[in-house]
Coordinates of C-alpha atoms in Angstrom, one line a residue:
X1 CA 0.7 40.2 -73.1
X2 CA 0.4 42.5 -76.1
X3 CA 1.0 46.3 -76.1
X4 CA -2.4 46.4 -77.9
X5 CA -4.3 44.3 -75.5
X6 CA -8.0 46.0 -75.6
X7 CA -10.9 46.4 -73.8
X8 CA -14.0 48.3 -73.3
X9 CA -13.3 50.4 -70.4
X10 CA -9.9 50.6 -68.5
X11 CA -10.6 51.8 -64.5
X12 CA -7.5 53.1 -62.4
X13 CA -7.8 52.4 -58.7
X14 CA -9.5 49.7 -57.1
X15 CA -11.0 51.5 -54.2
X16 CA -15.0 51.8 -53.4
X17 CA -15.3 54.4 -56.6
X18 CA -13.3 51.5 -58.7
X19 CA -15.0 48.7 -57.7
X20 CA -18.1 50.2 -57.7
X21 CA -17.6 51.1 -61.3
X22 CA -16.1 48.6 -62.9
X23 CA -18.2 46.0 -61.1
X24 CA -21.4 47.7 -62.4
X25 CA -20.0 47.6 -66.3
X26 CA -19.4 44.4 -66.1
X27 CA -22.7 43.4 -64.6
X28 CA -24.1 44.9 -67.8
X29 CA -21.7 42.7 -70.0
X30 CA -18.8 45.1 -71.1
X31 CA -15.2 43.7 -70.7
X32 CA -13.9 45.8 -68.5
X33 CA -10.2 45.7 -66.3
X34 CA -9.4 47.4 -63.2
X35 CA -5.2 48.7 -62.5
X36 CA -4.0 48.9 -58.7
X37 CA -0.7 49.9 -58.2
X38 CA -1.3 48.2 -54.2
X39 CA -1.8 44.5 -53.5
X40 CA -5.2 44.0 -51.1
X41 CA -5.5 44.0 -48.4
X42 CA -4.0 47.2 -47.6
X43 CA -5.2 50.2 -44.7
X44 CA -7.4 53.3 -46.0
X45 CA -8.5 55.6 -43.9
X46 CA -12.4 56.3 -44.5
X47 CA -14.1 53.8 -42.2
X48 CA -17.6 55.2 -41.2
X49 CA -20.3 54.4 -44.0
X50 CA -23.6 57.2 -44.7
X51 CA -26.8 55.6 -45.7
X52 CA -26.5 57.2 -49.0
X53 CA -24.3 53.9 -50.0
X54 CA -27.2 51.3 -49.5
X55 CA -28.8 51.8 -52.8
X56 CA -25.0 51.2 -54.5
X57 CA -24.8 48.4 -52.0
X58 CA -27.9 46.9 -53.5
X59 CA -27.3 47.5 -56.9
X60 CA -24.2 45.7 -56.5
X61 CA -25.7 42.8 -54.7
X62 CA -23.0 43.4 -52.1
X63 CA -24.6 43.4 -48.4
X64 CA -21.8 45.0 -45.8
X65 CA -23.4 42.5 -42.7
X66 CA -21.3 40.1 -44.0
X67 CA -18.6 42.1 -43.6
X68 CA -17.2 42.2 -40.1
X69 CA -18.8 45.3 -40.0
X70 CA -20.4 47.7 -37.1
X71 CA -23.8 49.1 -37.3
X72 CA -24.0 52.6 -37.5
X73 CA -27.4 54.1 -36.1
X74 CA -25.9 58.1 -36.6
X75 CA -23.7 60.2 -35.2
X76 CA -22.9 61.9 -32.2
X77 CA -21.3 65.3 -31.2
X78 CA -19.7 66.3 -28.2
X79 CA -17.7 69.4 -27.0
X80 CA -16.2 68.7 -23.8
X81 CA -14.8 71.9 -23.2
X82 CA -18.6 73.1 -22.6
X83 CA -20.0 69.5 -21.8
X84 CA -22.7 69.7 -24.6
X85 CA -23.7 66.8 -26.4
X86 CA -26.2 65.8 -28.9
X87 CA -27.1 62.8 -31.1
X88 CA -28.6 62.3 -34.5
X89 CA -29.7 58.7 -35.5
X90 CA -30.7 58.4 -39.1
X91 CA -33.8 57.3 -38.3
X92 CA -34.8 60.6 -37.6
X93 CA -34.1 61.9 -40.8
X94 CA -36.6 63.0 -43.5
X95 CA -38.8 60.5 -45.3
X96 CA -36.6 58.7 -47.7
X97 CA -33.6 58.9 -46.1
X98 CA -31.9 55.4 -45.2
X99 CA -32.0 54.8 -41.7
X100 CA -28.4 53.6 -40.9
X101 CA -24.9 53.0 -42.5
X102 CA -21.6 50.7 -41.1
X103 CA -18.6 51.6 -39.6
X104 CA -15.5 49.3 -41.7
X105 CA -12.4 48.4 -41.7
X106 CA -11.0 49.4 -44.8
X107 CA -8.7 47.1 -45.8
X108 CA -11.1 44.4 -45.5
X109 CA -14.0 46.6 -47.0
X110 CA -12.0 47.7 -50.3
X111 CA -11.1 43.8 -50.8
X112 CA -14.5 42.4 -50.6
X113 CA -15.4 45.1 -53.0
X114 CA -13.3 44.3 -55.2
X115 CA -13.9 40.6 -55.2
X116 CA -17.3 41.7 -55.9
X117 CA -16.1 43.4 -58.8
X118 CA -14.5 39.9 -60.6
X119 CA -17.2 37.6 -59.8
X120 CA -19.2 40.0 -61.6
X121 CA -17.0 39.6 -64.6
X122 CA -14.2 42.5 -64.3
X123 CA -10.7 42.0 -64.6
X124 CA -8.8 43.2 -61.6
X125 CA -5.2 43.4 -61.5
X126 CA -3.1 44.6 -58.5
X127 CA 0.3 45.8 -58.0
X128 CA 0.0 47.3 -61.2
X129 CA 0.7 51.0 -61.7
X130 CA -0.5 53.3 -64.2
X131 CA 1.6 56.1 -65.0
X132 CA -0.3 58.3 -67.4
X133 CA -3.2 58.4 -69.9
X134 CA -3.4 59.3 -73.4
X135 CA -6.9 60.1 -75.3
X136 CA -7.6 61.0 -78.5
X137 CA -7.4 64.9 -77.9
X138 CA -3.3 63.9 -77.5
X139 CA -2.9 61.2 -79.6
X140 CA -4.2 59.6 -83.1
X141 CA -6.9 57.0 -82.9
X142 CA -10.3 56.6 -81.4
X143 CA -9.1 54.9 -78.7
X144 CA -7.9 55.7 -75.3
X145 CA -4.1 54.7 -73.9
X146 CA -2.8 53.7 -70.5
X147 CA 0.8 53.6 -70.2
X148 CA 1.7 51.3 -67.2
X149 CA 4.8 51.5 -65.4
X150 CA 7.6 49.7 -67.4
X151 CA 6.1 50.8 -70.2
X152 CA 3.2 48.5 -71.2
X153 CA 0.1 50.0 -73.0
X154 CA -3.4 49.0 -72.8
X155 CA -6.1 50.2 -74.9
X156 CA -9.9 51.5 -73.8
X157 CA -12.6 53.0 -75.4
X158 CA -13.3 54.9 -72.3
X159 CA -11.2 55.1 -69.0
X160 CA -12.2 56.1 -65.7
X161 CA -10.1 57.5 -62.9
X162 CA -10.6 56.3 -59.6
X163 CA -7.1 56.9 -58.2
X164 CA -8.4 58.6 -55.2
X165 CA -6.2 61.6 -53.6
X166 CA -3.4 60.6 -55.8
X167 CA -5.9 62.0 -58.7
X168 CA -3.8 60.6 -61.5
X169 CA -5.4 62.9 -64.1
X170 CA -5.8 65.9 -62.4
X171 CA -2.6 65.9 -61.7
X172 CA -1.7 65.2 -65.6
X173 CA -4.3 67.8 -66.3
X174 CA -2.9 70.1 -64.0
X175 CA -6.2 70.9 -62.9
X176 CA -5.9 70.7 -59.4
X177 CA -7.5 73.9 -57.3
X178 CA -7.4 74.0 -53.7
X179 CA -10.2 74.7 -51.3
X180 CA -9.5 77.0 -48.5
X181 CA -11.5 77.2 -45.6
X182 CA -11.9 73.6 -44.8
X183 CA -9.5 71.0 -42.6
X184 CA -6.3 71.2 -43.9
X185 CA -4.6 68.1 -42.1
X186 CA -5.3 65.3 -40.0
X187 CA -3.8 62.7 -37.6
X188 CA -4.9 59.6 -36.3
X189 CA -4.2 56.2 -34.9
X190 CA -6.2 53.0 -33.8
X191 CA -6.6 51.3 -30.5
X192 CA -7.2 47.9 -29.8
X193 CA -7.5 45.5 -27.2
X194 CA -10.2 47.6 -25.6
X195 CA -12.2 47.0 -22.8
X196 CA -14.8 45.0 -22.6
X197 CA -17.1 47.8 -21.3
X198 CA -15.7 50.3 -24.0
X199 CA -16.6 47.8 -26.7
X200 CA -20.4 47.9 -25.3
X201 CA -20.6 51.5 -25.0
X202 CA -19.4 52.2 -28.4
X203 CA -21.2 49.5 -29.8
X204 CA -24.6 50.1 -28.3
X205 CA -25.3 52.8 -31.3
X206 CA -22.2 52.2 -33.2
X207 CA -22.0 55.8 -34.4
X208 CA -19.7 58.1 -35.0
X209 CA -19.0 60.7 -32.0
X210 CA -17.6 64.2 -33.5
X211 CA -15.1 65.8 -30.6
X212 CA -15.5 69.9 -31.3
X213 CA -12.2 71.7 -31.0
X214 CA -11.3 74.4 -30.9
X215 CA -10.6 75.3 -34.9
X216 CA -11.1 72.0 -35.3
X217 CA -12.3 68.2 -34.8
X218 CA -11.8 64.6 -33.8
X219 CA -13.2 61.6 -34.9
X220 CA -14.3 58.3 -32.7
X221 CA -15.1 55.4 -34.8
X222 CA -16.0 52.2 -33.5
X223 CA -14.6 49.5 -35.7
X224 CA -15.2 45.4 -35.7
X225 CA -13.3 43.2 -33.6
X226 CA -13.1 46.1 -30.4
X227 CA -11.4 48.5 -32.5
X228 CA -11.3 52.6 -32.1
X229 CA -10.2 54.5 -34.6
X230 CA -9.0 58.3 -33.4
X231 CA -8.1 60.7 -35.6
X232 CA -8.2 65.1 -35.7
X233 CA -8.7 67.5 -37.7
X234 CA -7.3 70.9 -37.8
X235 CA -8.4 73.9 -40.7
X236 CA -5.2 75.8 -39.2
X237 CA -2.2 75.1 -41.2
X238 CA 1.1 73.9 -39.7
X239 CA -1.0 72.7 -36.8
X240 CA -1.6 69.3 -37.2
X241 CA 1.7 67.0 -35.7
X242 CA 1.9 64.2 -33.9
X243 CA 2.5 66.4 -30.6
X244 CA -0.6 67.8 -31.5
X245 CA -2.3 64.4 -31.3
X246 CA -0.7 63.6 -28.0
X247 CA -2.5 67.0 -26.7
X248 CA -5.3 66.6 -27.8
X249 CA -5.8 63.1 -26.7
X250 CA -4.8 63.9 -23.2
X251 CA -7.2 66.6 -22.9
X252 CA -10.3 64.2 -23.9
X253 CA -11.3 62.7 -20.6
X254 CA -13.9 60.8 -22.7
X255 CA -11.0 59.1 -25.1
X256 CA -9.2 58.9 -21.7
X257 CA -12.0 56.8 -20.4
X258 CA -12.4 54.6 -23.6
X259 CA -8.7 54.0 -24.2
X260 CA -8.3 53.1 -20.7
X261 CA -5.0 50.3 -21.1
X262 CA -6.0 49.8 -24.8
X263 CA -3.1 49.4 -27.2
X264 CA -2.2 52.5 -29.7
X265 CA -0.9 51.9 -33.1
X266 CA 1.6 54.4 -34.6
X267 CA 0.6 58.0 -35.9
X268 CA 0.0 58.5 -39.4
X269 CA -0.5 62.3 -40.7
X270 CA -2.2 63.1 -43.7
X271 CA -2.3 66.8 -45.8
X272 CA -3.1 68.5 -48.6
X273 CA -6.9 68.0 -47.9
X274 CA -9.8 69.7 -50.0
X275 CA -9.3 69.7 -53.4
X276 CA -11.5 70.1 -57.1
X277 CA -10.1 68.7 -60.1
X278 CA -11.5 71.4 -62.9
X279 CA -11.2 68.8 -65.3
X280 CA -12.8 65.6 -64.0
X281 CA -14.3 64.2 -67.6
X282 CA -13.4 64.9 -71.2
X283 CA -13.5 62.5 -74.4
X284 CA -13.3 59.0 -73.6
X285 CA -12.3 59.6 -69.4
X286 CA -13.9 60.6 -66.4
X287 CA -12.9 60.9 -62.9
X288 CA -15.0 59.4 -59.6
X289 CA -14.8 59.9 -56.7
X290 CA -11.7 61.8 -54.8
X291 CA -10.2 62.0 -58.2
X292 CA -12.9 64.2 -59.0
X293 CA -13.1 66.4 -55.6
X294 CA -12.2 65.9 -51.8
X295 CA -13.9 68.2 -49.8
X296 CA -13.5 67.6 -45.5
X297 CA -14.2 64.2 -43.4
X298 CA -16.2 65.8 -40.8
X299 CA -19.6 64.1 -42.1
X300 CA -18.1 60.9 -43.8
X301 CA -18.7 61.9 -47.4
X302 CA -15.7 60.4 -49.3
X303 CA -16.7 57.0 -49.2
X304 CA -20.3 57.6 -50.3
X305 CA -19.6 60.7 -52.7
X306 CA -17.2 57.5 -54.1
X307 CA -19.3 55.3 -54.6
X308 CA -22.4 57.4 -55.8
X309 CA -20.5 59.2 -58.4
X310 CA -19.3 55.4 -59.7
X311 CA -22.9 54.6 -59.7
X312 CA -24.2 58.0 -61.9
X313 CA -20.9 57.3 -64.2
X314 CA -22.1 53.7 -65.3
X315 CA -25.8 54.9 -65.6
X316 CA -24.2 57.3 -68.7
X317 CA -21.5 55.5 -69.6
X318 CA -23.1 51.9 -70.0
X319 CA -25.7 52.8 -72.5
X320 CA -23.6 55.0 -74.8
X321 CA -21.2 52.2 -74.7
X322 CA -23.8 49.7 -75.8
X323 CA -24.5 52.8 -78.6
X324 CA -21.2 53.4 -79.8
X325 CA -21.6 57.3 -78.6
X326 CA -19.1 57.1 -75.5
X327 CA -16.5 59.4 -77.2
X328 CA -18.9 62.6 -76.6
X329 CA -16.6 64.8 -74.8
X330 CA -19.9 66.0 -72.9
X331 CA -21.0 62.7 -71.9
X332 CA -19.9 63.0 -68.1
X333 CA -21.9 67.1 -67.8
X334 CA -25.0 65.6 -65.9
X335 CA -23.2 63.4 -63.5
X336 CA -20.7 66.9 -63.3
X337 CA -24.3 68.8 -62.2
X338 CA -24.7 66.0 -60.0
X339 CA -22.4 65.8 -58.2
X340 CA -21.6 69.7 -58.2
X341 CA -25.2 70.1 -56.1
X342 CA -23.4 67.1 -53.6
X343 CA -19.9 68.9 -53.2
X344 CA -22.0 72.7 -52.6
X345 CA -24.3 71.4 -49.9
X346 CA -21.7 69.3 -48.2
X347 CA -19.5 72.4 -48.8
X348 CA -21.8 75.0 -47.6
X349 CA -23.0 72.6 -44.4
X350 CA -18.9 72.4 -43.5
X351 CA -17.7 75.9 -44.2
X352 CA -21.0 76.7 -41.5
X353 CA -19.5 74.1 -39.2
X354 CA -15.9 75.8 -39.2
X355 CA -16.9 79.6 -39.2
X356 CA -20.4 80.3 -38.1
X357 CA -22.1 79.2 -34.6
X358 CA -23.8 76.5 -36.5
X359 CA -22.6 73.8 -34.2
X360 CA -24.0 75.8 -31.1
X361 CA -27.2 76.9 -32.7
X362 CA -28.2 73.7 -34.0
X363 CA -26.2 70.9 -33.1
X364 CA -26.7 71.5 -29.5
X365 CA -30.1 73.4 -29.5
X366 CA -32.2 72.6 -26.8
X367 CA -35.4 72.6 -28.6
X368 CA -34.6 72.6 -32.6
X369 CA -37.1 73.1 -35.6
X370 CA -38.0 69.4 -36.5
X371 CA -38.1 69.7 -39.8
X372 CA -35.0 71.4 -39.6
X373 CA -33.6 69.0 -37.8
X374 CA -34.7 66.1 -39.9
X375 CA -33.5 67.8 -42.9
X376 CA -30.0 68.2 -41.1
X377 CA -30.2 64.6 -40.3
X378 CA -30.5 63.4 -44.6
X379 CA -27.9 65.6 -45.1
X380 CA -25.9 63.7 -42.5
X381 CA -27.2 60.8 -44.4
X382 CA -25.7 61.4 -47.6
X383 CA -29.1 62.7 -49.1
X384 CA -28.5 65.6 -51.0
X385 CA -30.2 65.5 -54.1
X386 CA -33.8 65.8 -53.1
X387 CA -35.7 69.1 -53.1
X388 CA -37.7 69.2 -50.3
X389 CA -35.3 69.9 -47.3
X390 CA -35.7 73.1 -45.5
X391 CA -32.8 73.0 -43.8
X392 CA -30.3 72.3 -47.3
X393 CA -32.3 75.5 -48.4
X394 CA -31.4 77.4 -45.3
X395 CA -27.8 76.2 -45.5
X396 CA -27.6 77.4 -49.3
X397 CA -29.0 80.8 -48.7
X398 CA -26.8 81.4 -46.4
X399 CA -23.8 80.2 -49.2
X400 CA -25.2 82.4 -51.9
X401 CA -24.7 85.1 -49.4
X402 CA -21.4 84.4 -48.7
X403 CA -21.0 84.3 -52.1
X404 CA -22.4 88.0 -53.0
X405 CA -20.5 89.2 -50.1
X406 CA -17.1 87.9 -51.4
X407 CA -16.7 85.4 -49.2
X408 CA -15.7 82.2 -49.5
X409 CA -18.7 80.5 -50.1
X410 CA -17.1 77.1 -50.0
X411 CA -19.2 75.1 -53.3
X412 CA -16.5 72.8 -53.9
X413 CA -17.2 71.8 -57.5
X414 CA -19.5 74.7 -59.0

């Protein structure tokens, strides 16, 4: 293979943002190659879907009931310490929004995706590992360079990063700024070999349930095949441990209940979480996905935020490809904007879940504004970029107070 092996557009990672990306180029006829350093399939965390996905889903031709898959009706929020409880099913939302979503398993999620990707006509190469990227700001030539580990170079006329939270170019860039005021760790395990009446109550809705902690959060995700996946979340640093796990699953009388002789896999612990990348496009590469921003998991964003920015990237970068104009070093500003007014609602509807009475005032309201509580519901969704929400505006007033006040007001990208 030959150090000047070329194509059209070079994507790094072969997760949903990827996929999503390079499958959609090569729909529209551009040679196009994706690089994975890991060898599919392999475990991501991520595994409960928004609705905000179904028009990627269908512009990709890629239906997730095929998958083994379980549907996802909403979500559901409990506080034991108090005994409240509420539910939100999508369905409920405002006109427009998508009316459910799927809870994954990952490994077998990301695969299919990227199978979809090459029968669609992209490259995709895995165990492969890029190790840096050189455009024409840093180098001679209209042509962008991917150095691969060992020293191979490919060339692209564009390349996109998809590498996730290992954000290969931000941290080449380094243009990495943290977020404060969000989770700052989490840990989690699965359980299988559940019982058969666990499997029917978490399967009856198949949503999400949100466990409220104090400074804090769990997660309770049914997954196919009688699988649970248990994970919290703590925006208290040095908290987060596998002891801390252990207490706060033996405090749940619920996950008690569910778990009941089930069998736990080993802890994993994961930091470092909300993050911008001040630099997520320039000439000839942008960033997607959690390259481009992480904010919190406490409303499933990553995978959908992933997959919508792929989708907004290819709707720019496939035409000025096809018009030789991809080199603009503003090409990426409006899916930037877009995906700015995603990361600030998301961000302003989290930051109000950590550090105002949000969750008591209008998670478990007796009696809620509907409208409010519909618009709640599409944001839940994943649908952020429509202007007639009531209860986005609320949320945002409320930011752009923080905001004049000094405070944090949590607008992850702006």
């Amino acid at each position: 293979m030959s150090e000047q092996e070329s194509f059209d557009v070079i994507v790094i990672g072969a997760g949903p943002a990827g996929s999503t990306t390079a499958a959609l180029l090569a729909k529209a006829g551009h040679r196009v190659v994706v690089l994975e350093r890991a060898r599919f399939p392999r475990f991501h965390i991520g595994e409960s879907l928004l609705p905000a996905e179904l028009p990627v889903f269908d512009a990709l031709g890629f239906d997730p009931e095929g998958l083994p898959a379980v549907y996802k009706a909403g979500a559901d929020f409990l506080d034991e310490s108090t005994g409240d409880y509420a539910r939100f099913d999508f369905c409920d939302a405002l006109e427009g929004t998508g009316g459910h979503a799927w809870q994954v398993d990952r490994a077998t999620f990301d695969e299919r995706l990227a199978a979809r990707a090459r029968a669609l006509g992209a490259e995709v190469r895995f165990g492969v590992r890029a190790t840096a990227v050189r455009t024409p700001e840093d180098r001679a030539g209209d042509r962008a360079e991917v150095e691969l580990e060992g020293g191979e170079v490919l060339q692209a006329r564009y390349v996109v990063d998809a590498t996730g939270r290992d954000r290969l170019l931000c941290k080449q860039n380094r243009s990495f700024e943290r977020i404060d005021g969000f989770g700052v760790a989490a840990v989690w395990a699965h359980f299988d070999a559940l019982s058969d009446a666990a499997v029917e109550r978490l399967t009856e809705s198949g949503n999400i349930t949100v466990l409220i902690l104090d400074k804090g959060w769990g997660w309770v995700i049914p997954l196919p095949k009688g699988r649970l996946s248990v994970g919290f979340v703590s925006s208290e640093r040095g908290v987060v441990s596998e002891a801390w796990f252990e207490e706060q699953y033996a405090k749940s009388a619920f996950l008690q209940e569910l778990t009941a002789g089930a069998r736990r896999s080993e802890l994993s612990v994961i930091g470092d979480y909300s993050f911008k990348n001040t630099q997520p496009f320039g000439p000839r590469y942008g960033c997607v996905g959690d390259a481009s921003a992480f904010l919190d998991p406490v409303f499933s964003s990553g995978v959908a935020f992933a997959m919508d920015s792929a989708h907004a990237l290819v709707e720019l970068l496939e035409p000025a490809l096809r018009e030789g104009r991809e080199a603009a070093p503003d090409l990426l500003e409006p899916l930037a904007a877009k995906m700015n007014r995603a990361y600030e609602v998301f961000g302003a509807l989290i930051h109000s879940f950590y550090h105002t009475n949000l969750v008591k005032n209008l998670f478990f309201y007796d009696d809620p504004d509907p409208q409010l509580r519909a618009g709640l519901i599409s944001i839940l969704a994943g649908d952020v970029w429509r202007d007639d929400n009531p209860f986005q505006d609320m949320v945002m007033r409320s930011a752009r107070r923080r905001a004049r006040r000094g405070a944090n007001p949590s607008a992850a990208a702006s």
